[in-house]
mmCIF file of C-alpha atoms and ligand atoms in Angstrom:
data_model
loop_
_atom_site.group_PDB
_atom_site.id
_atom_site.type_symbol
_atom_site.label_atom_id
_atom_site.label_comp_id
_atom_site.label_asym_id
_atom_site.label_seq_id
_atom_site.Cartn_x
_atom_site.Cartn_y
_atom_site.Cartn_z
ATOM 1 C CA MET A 1041 92.977 166.227 38.068
ATOM 2 C CA MET A 1042 92.595 162.537 37.818
ATOM 3 C CA TYR A 1043 92.876 159.468 35.700
ATOM 4 C CA PRO A 1044 93.292 159.334 32.731
ATOM 5 C CA LEU A 1045 94.718 162.884 32.620
ATOM 6 C CA GLN A 1046 97.432 161.863 35.052
ATOM 7 C CA ARG A 1047 99.116 158.579 34.445
ATOM 8 C CA ASN A 1048 101.920 157.515 36.775
ATOM 9 C CA ARG A 1049 103.382 155.204 34.188
ATOM 10 C CA ARG A 1050 103.967 157.924 31.581
ATOM 11 C CA LEU A 1051 107.447 158.881 32.868
ATOM 12 C CA ARG A 1052 108.420 155.238 33.378
ATOM 13 C CA SER A 1053 107.836 154.168 29.810
ATOM 14 C CA SER A 1054 111.463 154.089 28.620
ATOM 15 C CA SER A 1055 114.901 153.803 30.079
ATOM 16 C CA SER A 1056 115.903 157.254 28.767
ATOM 17 C CA LEU A 1057 112.843 158.873 30.316
ATOM 18 C CA ARG A 1058 113.488 157.158 33.623
ATOM 19 C CA ASN A 1059 117.087 158.381 33.483
ATOM 20 C CA LEU A 1060 115.947 161.938 32.793
ATOM 21 C CA VAL A 1061 113.573 162.210 35.722
ATOM 22 C CA ARG A 1062 115.532 160.241 38.329
ATOM 23 C CA GLU A 1063 116.233 162.333 41.444
ATOM 24 C CA PHE A 1064 119.192 160.480 42.926
ATOM 25 C CA GLU A 1065 122.317 158.888 41.473
ATOM 26 C CA ILE A 1066 125.262 156.980 42.885
ATOM 27 C CA TYR A 1067 128.791 157.918 41.886
ATOM 28 C CA PRO A 1068 132.179 156.465 42.907
ATOM 29 C CA LYS A 1069 133.050 159.839 44.473
ATOM 30 C CA ASP A 1070 130.257 159.381 47.041
ATOM 31 C CA PHE A 1071 132.118 156.585 48.778
ATOM 32 C CA ILE A 1072 134.469 156.250 51.695
ATOM 33 C CA VAL A 1073 136.448 152.998 51.454
ATOM 34 C CA PRO A 1074 137.202 151.325 54.807
ATOM 35 C CA LEU A 1075 140.649 149.686 54.825
ATOM 36 C CA PHE A 1076 141.909 147.139 57.368
ATOM 37 C CA ILE A 1077 145.661 147.290 57.841
ATOM 38 C CA VAL A 1078 148.089 144.811 59.421
ATOM 39 C CA GLU A 1079 151.825 144.735 60.100
ATOM 40 C CA GLY A 1080 154.054 142.695 57.796
ATOM 41 C CA GLU A 1081 154.794 142.399 54.134
ATOM 42 C CA ASN A 1082 152.815 141.018 51.236
ATOM 43 C CA ILE A 1083 149.933 140.101 53.534
ATOM 44 C CA LYS A 1084 146.391 139.864 52.217
ATOM 45 C CA GLU A 1085 144.173 137.904 54.616
ATOM 46 C CA GLU A 1086 140.505 137.387 53.904
ATOM 47 C CA ILE A 1087 138.246 138.153 56.863
ATOM 48 C CA PRO A 1088 136.250 134.949 57.393
ATOM 49 C CA SER A 1089 132.915 136.649 58.093
ATOM 50 C CA MET A 1090 133.467 139.206 55.297
ATOM 51 C CA PRO A 1091 134.095 137.181 52.123
ATOM 52 C CA GLY A 1092 135.973 139.222 49.514
ATOM 53 C CA TYR A 1093 137.272 141.709 52.114
ATOM 54 C CA TYR A 1094 140.843 141.673 53.337
ATOM 55 C CA ARG A 1095 143.346 142.836 55.905
ATOM 56 C CA MET A 1096 146.397 144.085 54.050
ATOM 57 C CA SER A 1097 149.962 145.043 54.881
ATOM 58 C CA LEU A 1098 151.203 148.520 53.951
ATOM 59 C CA ASP A 1099 152.997 147.479 50.749
ATOM 60 C CA LEU A 1100 149.713 146.112 49.366
ATOM 61 C CA ILE A 1101 147.677 149.024 50.754
ATOM 62 C CA GLU A 1102 149.885 151.305 48.691
ATOM 63 C CA LYS A 1103 148.949 149.461 45.489
ATOM 64 C CA GLU A 1104 145.323 149.258 46.541
ATOM 65 C CA VAL A 1105 144.871 153.006 47.059
ATOM 66 C CA ALA A 1106 146.377 153.736 43.637
ATOM 67 C CA LEU A 1107 143.782 151.384 42.134
ATOM 68 C CA LEU A 1108 140.941 152.897 44.168
ATOM 69 C CA TRP A 1109 141.904 156.354 42.961
ATOM 70 C CA GLU A 1110 141.867 155.166 39.333
ATOM 71 C CA LEU A 1111 138.354 153.855 39.886
ATOM 72 C CA GLY A 1112 137.188 157.304 40.967
ATOM 73 C CA LEU A 1113 137.139 156.640 44.697
ATOM 74 C CA GLN A 1114 138.437 159.673 46.555
ATOM 75 C CA SER A 1115 138.361 158.787 50.215
ATOM 76 C CA VAL A 1116 139.566 156.012 52.525
ATOM 77 C CA LEU A 1117 138.855 155.339 56.201
ATOM 78 C CA LEU A 1118 141.731 153.606 57.947
ATOM 79 C CA PHE A 1119 141.554 150.929 60.653
ATOM 80 C CA VAL A 1120 144.511 149.052 62.077
ATOM 81 C CA LYS A 1121 144.815 145.639 63.680
ATOM 82 C CA VAL A 1122 147.095 145.925 66.671
ATOM 83 C CA SER A 1123 148.962 142.938 68.114
ATOM 84 C CA ASP A 1124 147.939 141.876 71.640
ATOM 85 C CA THR A 1125 151.401 142.686 72.986
ATOM 86 C CA ARG A 1126 150.855 146.366 72.096
ATOM 87 C CA LYS A 1127 147.463 146.650 73.752
ATOM 88 C CA ASP A 1128 146.904 148.176 77.189
ATOM 89 C CA ASN A 1129 144.125 149.897 79.123
ATOM 90 C CA LYS A 1130 145.092 153.410 78.043
ATOM 91 C CA GLY A 1131 145.669 152.824 74.340
ATOM 92 C CA THR A 1132 149.299 153.971 74.647
ATOM 93 C CA GLU A 1133 150.177 152.525 71.230
ATOM 94 C CA ALA A 1134 147.557 154.789 69.593
ATOM 95 C CA LEU A 1135 149.841 157.759 70.257
ATOM 96 C CA ASN A 1136 153.010 156.162 68.892
ATOM 97 C CA PRO A 1137 154.244 158.454 66.089
ATOM 98 C CA GLU A 1138 155.761 155.333 64.463
ATOM 99 C CA GLY A 1139 152.574 153.301 65.019
ATOM 100 C CA LEU A 1140 150.858 151.340 62.267
ATOM 101 C CA MET A 1141 148.101 153.945 61.843
ATOM 102 C CA GLN A 1142 150.553 156.824 61.572
ATOM 103 C CA ARG A 1143 152.651 154.923 59.004
ATOM 104 C CA ALA A 1144 149.489 153.970 57.095
ATOM 105 C CA ILE A 1145 148.410 157.613 56.821
ATOM 106 C CA GLN A 1146 151.851 158.579 55.513
ATOM 107 C CA THR A 1147 151.878 155.680 53.041
ATOM 108 C CA VAL A 1148 148.512 156.591 51.515
ATOM 109 C CA LYS A 1149 149.316 160.294 51.360
ATOM 110 C CA ARG A 1150 152.686 159.637 49.745
ATOM 111 C CA LYS A 1151 151.162 157.374 47.098
ATOM 112 C CA VAL A 1152 148.005 159.382 46.317
ATOM 113 C CA PRO A 1153 148.268 162.882 47.809
ATOM 114 C CA GLU A 1154 144.776 163.888 46.618
ATOM 115 C CA MET A 1155 143.091 160.975 48.385
ATOM 116 C CA VAL A 1156 141.071 162.179 51.393
ATOM 117 C CA VAL A 1157 142.448 160.203 54.313
ATOM 118 C CA MET A 1158 140.089 159.638 57.221
ATOM 119 C CA THR A 1159 141.036 157.780 60.382
ATOM 120 C CA ASP A 1160 139.007 155.973 63.021
ATOM 121 C CA VAL A 1161 139.604 157.539 66.417
ATOM 122 C CA ALA A 1162 138.693 155.158 69.264
ATOM 123 C CA LEU A 1163 140.579 153.052 71.753
ATOM 124 C CA ASP A 1164 139.063 149.640 71.048
ATOM 125 C CA PRO A 1165 141.694 148.240 68.643
ATOM 126 C CA TYR A 1166 144.370 149.330 71.157
ATOM 127 C CA SER A 1167 142.529 148.372 74.345
ATOM 128 C CA SER A 1168 143.342 145.217 76.261
ATOM 129 C CA TYR A 1169 139.655 145.251 77.286
ATOM 130 C CA GLY A 1170 138.345 145.763 73.736
ATOM 131 C CA HIS A 1171 136.421 148.853 74.879
ATOM 132 C CA ASP A 1172 136.365 152.314 73.322
ATOM 133 C CA GLY A 1173 137.552 153.896 76.546
ATOM 134 C CA ILE A 1174 139.753 153.509 79.584
ATOM 135 C CA VAL A 1175 138.342 150.985 82.058
ATOM 136 C CA GLU A 1176 138.342 151.543 85.823
ATOM 137 C CA GLU A 1177 136.635 148.981 88.040
ATOM 138 C CA GLY A 1178 134.483 147.742 85.191
ATOM 139 C CA ILE A 1179 133.378 151.267 84.180
ATOM 140 C CA ILE A 1180 134.351 152.987 80.927
ATOM 141 C CA VAL A 1181 135.505 156.379 82.200
ATOM 142 C CA ASN A 1182 134.582 159.346 80.031
ATOM 143 C CA ASP A 1183 136.841 162.321 80.658
ATOM 144 C CA ALA A 1184 140.178 160.514 80.903
ATOM 145 C CA THR A 1185 139.298 158.746 77.647
ATOM 146 C CA VAL A 1186 138.472 162.028 75.917
ATOM 147 C CA GLU A 1187 141.933 163.293 76.825
ATOM 148 C CA VAL A 1188 143.583 160.354 75.025
ATOM 149 C CA LEU A 1189 141.217 160.623 72.038
ATOM 150 C CA SER A 1190 142.182 164.236 71.558
ATOM 151 C CA GLN A 1191 145.895 163.349 71.564
ATOM 152 C CA MET A 1192 145.195 160.463 69.188
ATOM 153 C CA ALA A 1193 143.384 162.758 66.737
ATOM 154 C CA VAL A 1194 146.285 165.230 66.815
ATOM 155 C CA SER A 1195 148.741 162.389 66.215
ATOM 156 C CA HIS A 1196 146.744 161.249 63.141
ATOM 157 C CA ALA A 1197 146.538 164.807 61.872
ATOM 158 C CA GLU A 1198 150.281 165.306 62.336
ATOM 159 C CA ALA A 1199 150.870 162.163 60.282
ATOM 160 C CA GLY A 1200 148.785 163.728 57.490
ATOM 161 C CA ALA A 1201 145.139 162.723 58.029
ATOM 162 C CA ASP A 1202 142.627 165.089 56.411
ATOM 163 C CA ILE A 1203 139.685 164.097 58.574
ATOM 164 C CA VAL A 1204 139.580 162.360 61.945
ATOM 165 C CA ALA A 1205 136.537 160.249 62.678
ATOM 166 C CA PRO A 1206 135.863 159.641 66.369
ATOM 167 C CA SER A 1207 133.742 156.485 66.714
ATOM 168 C CA ASP A 1208 133.947 156.099 70.487
ATOM 169 C CA MET A 1209 130.751 157.886 71.648
ATOM 170 C CA MET A 1210 132.308 159.505 74.730
ATOM 171 C CA ASP A 1211 130.741 162.824 75.763
ATOM 172 C CA GLY A 1212 132.585 166.029 74.932
ATOM 173 C CA ARG A 1213 135.119 164.410 72.623
ATOM 174 C CA ILE A 1214 134.386 166.601 69.634
ATOM 175 C CA LEU A 1215 135.102 169.806 71.553
ATOM 176 C CA SER A 1216 138.240 168.322 73.063
ATOM 177 C CA ILE A 1217 139.510 167.089 69.681
ATOM 178 C CA ARG A 1218 138.705 170.426 68.024
ATOM 179 C CA LYS A 1219 140.598 172.298 70.742
ATOM 180 C CA GLY A 1220 143.517 169.888 70.435
ATOM 181 C CA LEU A 1221 143.712 170.380 66.669
ATOM 182 C CA GLU A 1222 143.457 174.164 66.988
ATOM 183 C CA ALA A 1223 146.186 174.247 69.642
ATOM 184 C CA ALA A 1224 148.432 172.207 67.342
ATOM 185 C CA GLN A 1225 147.624 174.641 64.515
ATOM 186 C CA LEU A 1226 146.043 171.875 62.496
ATOM 187 C CA VAL A 1227 143.088 174.133 61.781
ATOM 188 C CA ASP A 1228 142.084 172.604 58.437
ATOM 189 C CA VAL A 1229 141.824 169.051 59.690
ATOM 190 C CA GLY A 1230 138.136 168.118 59.730
ATOM 191 C CA ILE A 1231 136.122 166.057 62.164
ATOM 192 C CA MET A 1232 133.597 163.501 60.996
ATOM 193 C CA SER A 1233 131.707 162.543 64.107
ATOM 194 C CA TYR A 1234 130.094 159.153 64.383
ATOM 195 C CA GLY A 1235 127.352 161.130 66.128
ATOM 196 C CA ALA A 1236 124.486 158.704 65.740
ATOM 197 C CA LYS A 1237 126.224 155.444 66.468
ATOM 198 C CA TYR A 1238 123.950 152.782 67.867
ATOM 199 C CA ALA A 1239 124.871 149.872 70.139
ATOM 200 C CA SER A 1240 124.448 147.375 67.337
ATOM 201 C CA SER A 1241 124.976 143.684 66.754
ATOM 202 C CA PHE A 1242 125.750 144.457 63.120
ATOM 203 C CA TYR A 1243 129.389 145.224 64.111
ATOM 204 C CA GLY A 1244 130.273 141.558 64.741
ATOM 205 C CA PRO A 1245 132.378 140.847 61.627
ATOM 206 C CA PHE A 1246 134.350 144.107 62.085
ATOM 207 C CA ARG A 1247 135.337 143.072 65.594
ATOM 208 C CA GLU A 1248 136.540 139.774 64.153
ATOM 209 C CA ALA A 1249 138.530 141.661 61.503
ATOM 210 C CA LEU A 1250 140.369 143.729 64.100
ATOM 211 C CA ASP A 1251 140.217 141.277 66.992
ATOM 212 C CA SER A 1252 138.582 144.077 68.986
ATOM 213 C CA ALA A 1253 135.469 142.542 70.579
ATOM 214 C CA PRO A 1254 134.797 143.776 74.139
ATOM 215 C CA GLY A 1255 136.364 141.421 76.655
ATOM 216 C CA PHE A 1256 133.556 141.984 79.150
ATOM 217 C CA GLY A 1257 130.043 143.383 78.934
ATOM 218 C CA ASN A 1258 128.883 145.352 75.919
ATOM 219 C CA LYS A 1259 128.998 148.933 74.596
ATOM 220 C CA LYS A 1260 125.534 150.013 75.728
ATOM 221 C CA THR A 1261 126.771 152.556 78.292
ATOM 222 C CA TYR A 1262 128.213 154.697 75.509
ATOM 223 C CA GLN A 1263 126.713 153.743 72.140
ATOM 224 C CA MET A 1264 123.057 154.712 71.560
ATOM 225 C CA ASP A 1265 120.022 152.635 72.487
ATOM 226 C CA PHE A 1266 118.320 151.568 69.270
ATOM 227 C CA GLY A 1267 114.955 152.149 70.908
ATOM 228 C CA ASN A 1268 115.551 155.899 70.674
ATOM 229 C CA ARG A 1269 115.379 158.445 67.911
ATOM 230 C CA PHE A 1270 115.485 161.772 69.798
ATOM 231 C CA ASP A 1271 118.948 160.892 71.117
ATOM 232 C CA ALA A 1272 120.359 161.034 67.597
ATOM 233 C CA VAL A 1273 119.033 164.520 66.935
ATOM 234 C CA VAL A 1274 120.193 165.932 70.269
ATOM 235 C CA GLU A 1275 123.634 164.329 70.248
ATOM 236 C CA CYS A 1276 124.431 165.175 66.623
ATOM 237 C CA GLN A 1277 123.414 168.811 67.145
ATOM 238 C CA ARG A 1278 125.741 168.920 70.160
ATOM 239 C CA ASP A 1279 128.550 167.481 68.034
ATOM 240 C CA LEU A 1280 128.020 170.210 65.440
ATOM 241 C CA ASP A 1281 128.017 172.850 68.171
ATOM 242 C CA GLU A 1282 131.283 171.379 69.478
ATOM 243 C CA GLY A 1283 132.899 171.707 66.054
ATOM 244 C CA ALA A 1284 132.109 168.601 63.990
ATOM 245 C CA ASP A 1285 132.159 169.123 60.206
ATOM 246 C CA ILE A 1286 130.404 165.952 59.055
ATOM 247 C CA ILE A 1287 127.923 163.776 60.973
ATOM 248 C CA MET A 1288 127.700 160.040 60.482
ATOM 249 C CA VAL A 1289 124.852 157.607 61.091
ATOM 250 C CA LYS A 1290 125.714 153.994 61.808
ATOM 251 C CA PRO A 1291 124.631 151.261 60.992
ATOM 252 C CA GLY A 1292 122.911 151.978 57.674
ATOM 253 C CA ILE A 1293 119.915 150.086 56.346
ATOM 254 C CA ALA A 1294 118.232 149.522 59.724
ATOM 255 C CA TYR A 1295 118.630 153.259 60.539
ATOM 256 C CA LEU A 1296 117.309 155.039 57.440
ATOM 257 C CA ASP A 1297 114.700 156.837 59.558
ATOM 258 C CA ILE A 1298 117.515 158.408 61.596
ATOM 259 C CA LEU A 1299 119.295 159.530 58.458
ATOM 260 C CA HIS A 1300 116.115 161.041 57.088
ATOM 261 C CA GLU A 1301 115.323 162.868 60.304
ATOM 262 C CA LEU A 1302 118.848 164.278 60.618
ATOM 263 C CA LYS A 1303 118.651 165.437 56.991
ATOM 264 C CA GLN A 1304 115.579 167.509 57.910
ATOM 265 C CA LYS A 1305 117.014 168.911 61.144
ATOM 266 C CA LEU A 1306 120.761 169.438 60.659
ATOM 267 C CA HIS A 1307 122.514 171.579 58.124
ATOM 268 C CA CYS A 1308 125.742 169.719 57.448
ATOM 269 C CA PRO A 1309 126.989 166.928 55.196
ATOM 270 C CA LEU A 1310 125.653 163.582 56.395
ATOM 271 C CA ALA A 1311 127.508 160.318 56.081
ATOM 272 C CA VAL A 1312 126.181 156.822 56.602
ATOM 273 C CA TYR A 1313 128.205 153.716 57.475
ATOM 274 C CA GLN A 1314 126.920 150.510 55.948
ATOM 275 C CA VAL A 1315 128.616 148.264 58.476
ATOM 276 C CA SER A 1316 130.296 144.877 58.439
ATOM 277 C CA GLY A 1317 127.222 142.844 59.424
ATOM 278 C CA GLU A 1318 125.230 144.343 56.579
ATOM 279 C CA TYR A 1319 127.959 143.392 54.103
ATOM 280 C CA ALA A 1320 128.196 139.886 55.601
ATOM 281 C CA MET A 1321 124.434 139.319 55.347
ATOM 282 C CA LEU A 1322 124.262 140.263 51.685
ATOM 283 C CA LYS A 1323 127.327 138.141 50.842
ATOM 284 C CA ALA A 1324 125.809 135.153 52.621
ATOM 285 C CA ALA A 1325 122.415 135.516 50.938
ATOM 286 C CA ALA A 1326 124.063 135.878 47.531
ATOM 287 C CA GLU A 1327 126.315 132.854 48.107
ATOM 288 C CA LYS A 1328 123.199 130.803 48.698
ATOM 289 C CA GLY A 1329 121.711 132.180 45.495
ATOM 290 C CA PHE A 1330 118.793 133.737 47.394
ATOM 291 C CA VAL A 1331 119.202 137.255 45.978
ATOM 292 C CA ASN A 1332 120.988 138.998 43.102
ATOM 293 C CA TYR A 1333 124.065 140.433 44.825
ATOM 294 C CA GLU A 1334 124.772 143.447 42.635
ATOM 295 C CA LEU A 1335 121.192 144.579 42.237
ATOM 296 C CA VAL A 1336 120.417 144.344 45.954
ATOM 297 C CA MET A 1337 123.670 146.168 46.702
ATOM 298 C CA LEU A 1338 122.778 149.059 44.367
ATOM 299 C CA GLU A 1339 119.252 149.245 45.747
ATOM 300 C CA GLN A 1340 120.546 149.550 49.310
ATOM 301 C CA LEU A 1341 123.118 152.174 48.354
ATOM 302 C CA MET A 1342 120.443 154.205 46.560
ATOM 303 C CA ALA A 1343 118.308 154.035 49.709
ATOM 304 C CA PHE A 1344 121.096 155.849 51.586
ATOM 305 C CA LYS A 1345 121.145 158.659 49.038
ATOM 306 C CA ARG A 1346 117.356 158.939 49.066
ATOM 307 C CA ALA A 1347 117.244 159.038 52.859
ATOM 308 C CA GLY A 1348 119.715 161.931 52.951
ATOM 309 C CA ALA A 1349 123.295 160.658 52.889
ATOM 310 C CA THR A 1350 125.903 162.589 50.935
ATOM 311 C CA LEU A 1351 128.797 160.262 51.804
ATOM 312 C CA ILE A 1352 128.600 156.484 52.111
ATOM 313 C CA ALA A 1353 131.182 154.398 53.954
ATOM 314 C CA SER A 1354 130.750 150.893 52.588
ATOM 315 C CA TYR A 1355 132.647 147.649 52.054
ATOM 316 C CA HIS A 1356 130.959 147.574 48.643
ATOM 317 C CA ALA A 1357 132.725 150.766 47.516
ATOM 318 C CA LYS A 1358 135.257 149.130 45.203
ATOM 319 C CA GLU A 1359 132.741 146.688 43.716
ATOM 320 C CA VAL A 1360 130.267 149.443 43.049
ATOM 321 C CA ALA A 1361 132.917 151.675 41.471
ATOM 322 C CA LEU A 1362 133.945 148.785 39.193
ATOM 323 C CA PHE A 1363 130.301 148.226 38.315
ATOM 324 C CA LEU A 1364 129.620 151.907 37.598
ATOM 325 C CA ASN A 1365 132.801 152.220 35.506
ATOM 326 C CA ASN A 1366 131.734 149.229 33.410
ATOM 327 C CA GLU A 1367 128.278 150.718 32.896
ATOM 328 C CA ALA A 1368 129.654 154.031 31.662
HETATM 329 C C1 PBG B 1705 135.420 151.266 66.605
HETATM 330 C C2 PBG B 1705 134.537 151.012 65.444
HETATM 331 C C3 PBG B 1705 133.615 149.977 65.252
HETATM 332 C C4 PBG B 1705 133.126 150.109 63.959
HETATM 333 C C5 PBG B 1705 133.727 151.247 63.417
HETATM 334 N N1 PBG B 1705 134.583 151.798 64.346
HETATM 335 C C6 PBG B 1705 133.236 148.843 66.133
HETATM 336 C C7 PBG B 1705 132.542 149.081 67.401
HETATM 337 O O1 PBG B 1705 132.165 150.204 67.746
HETATM 338 O O2 PBG B 1705 132.405 148.098 68.132
HETATM 339 C C8 PBG B 1705 132.160 149.170 63.284
HETATM 340 C C9 PBG B 1705 132.283 149.077 61.789
HETATM 341 C C10 PBG B 1705 131.632 147.910 61.148
HETATM 342 O O3 PBG B 1705 130.978 147.051 61.790
HETATM 343 O O4 PBG B 1705 131.784 147.802 59.933
HETATM 344 N N2 PBG B 1705 134.888 151.965 67.648
#
């Protein structure tokens, strides 16, 4: 059949028709809200390269999560900024049952028990070298790191985390974490693996937020080479085989092809992380008046859904929930 029997514009002719036939929608419940946490009281520090995003102390985090929940957001991903005096090569502080992360998990769970609490599992915020693993003679050693990551995940789970999210890209960590959780009888704690995490320059503002930039070299011996696609499929399938429950792709907009391919090949919930550099770029362009901030934001978030994401970790989560609540 051809023109004029088939007209592409027919179903676009009114807003109600467009609403009826639209395949994808964005809801507040799709989002994972990253939170940056610092020691102290009544602290709310703006991150210079992430305008409108803050590091907060636990008393303010408590208020924040209550507000997020009211907006329909149902999940947070916790990151802590650790003081230099508590950093070492082995990430000892990461295992402290009274550590900032452990207290943060308890604080959120106490305030909003239904909130899904996810935690970043990696050594970099705790590492004196700013690397995701233990360093020996300039090398990031895999197996010794995996041992610590497993203990760290168990420590988060014991504090009340629902899902641990290893972002380190060491080999075998999912199996080791799963075994650790099983041995501790924390069988219902899930693992969201940052399985397709690329060695990306889009992480710059995040490393400023946590003061966690690598002190030497870069992360290319463990994070993926962005010249590869097959790597993502192979590694994420291995993570699922090792016991991961959710797979994450990171960064977001520059990696939609990866998301789409994983959606075809894996049968699990897929998450995407729209990272700090992506947020910073949109803020900067909007501040200059070059683009419409909210509309570009929504268009990018919709692209994640279309490409195959079920969950979206994004610094826009609160703004978008406010926007969607106002629309309704
Ligand atoms: C820690 C971690 C990083 C991010 C999430 N977890 C930084 C890195 O790997 O260097 C990046 C998040 C962002 O840029 O928003 N391993």
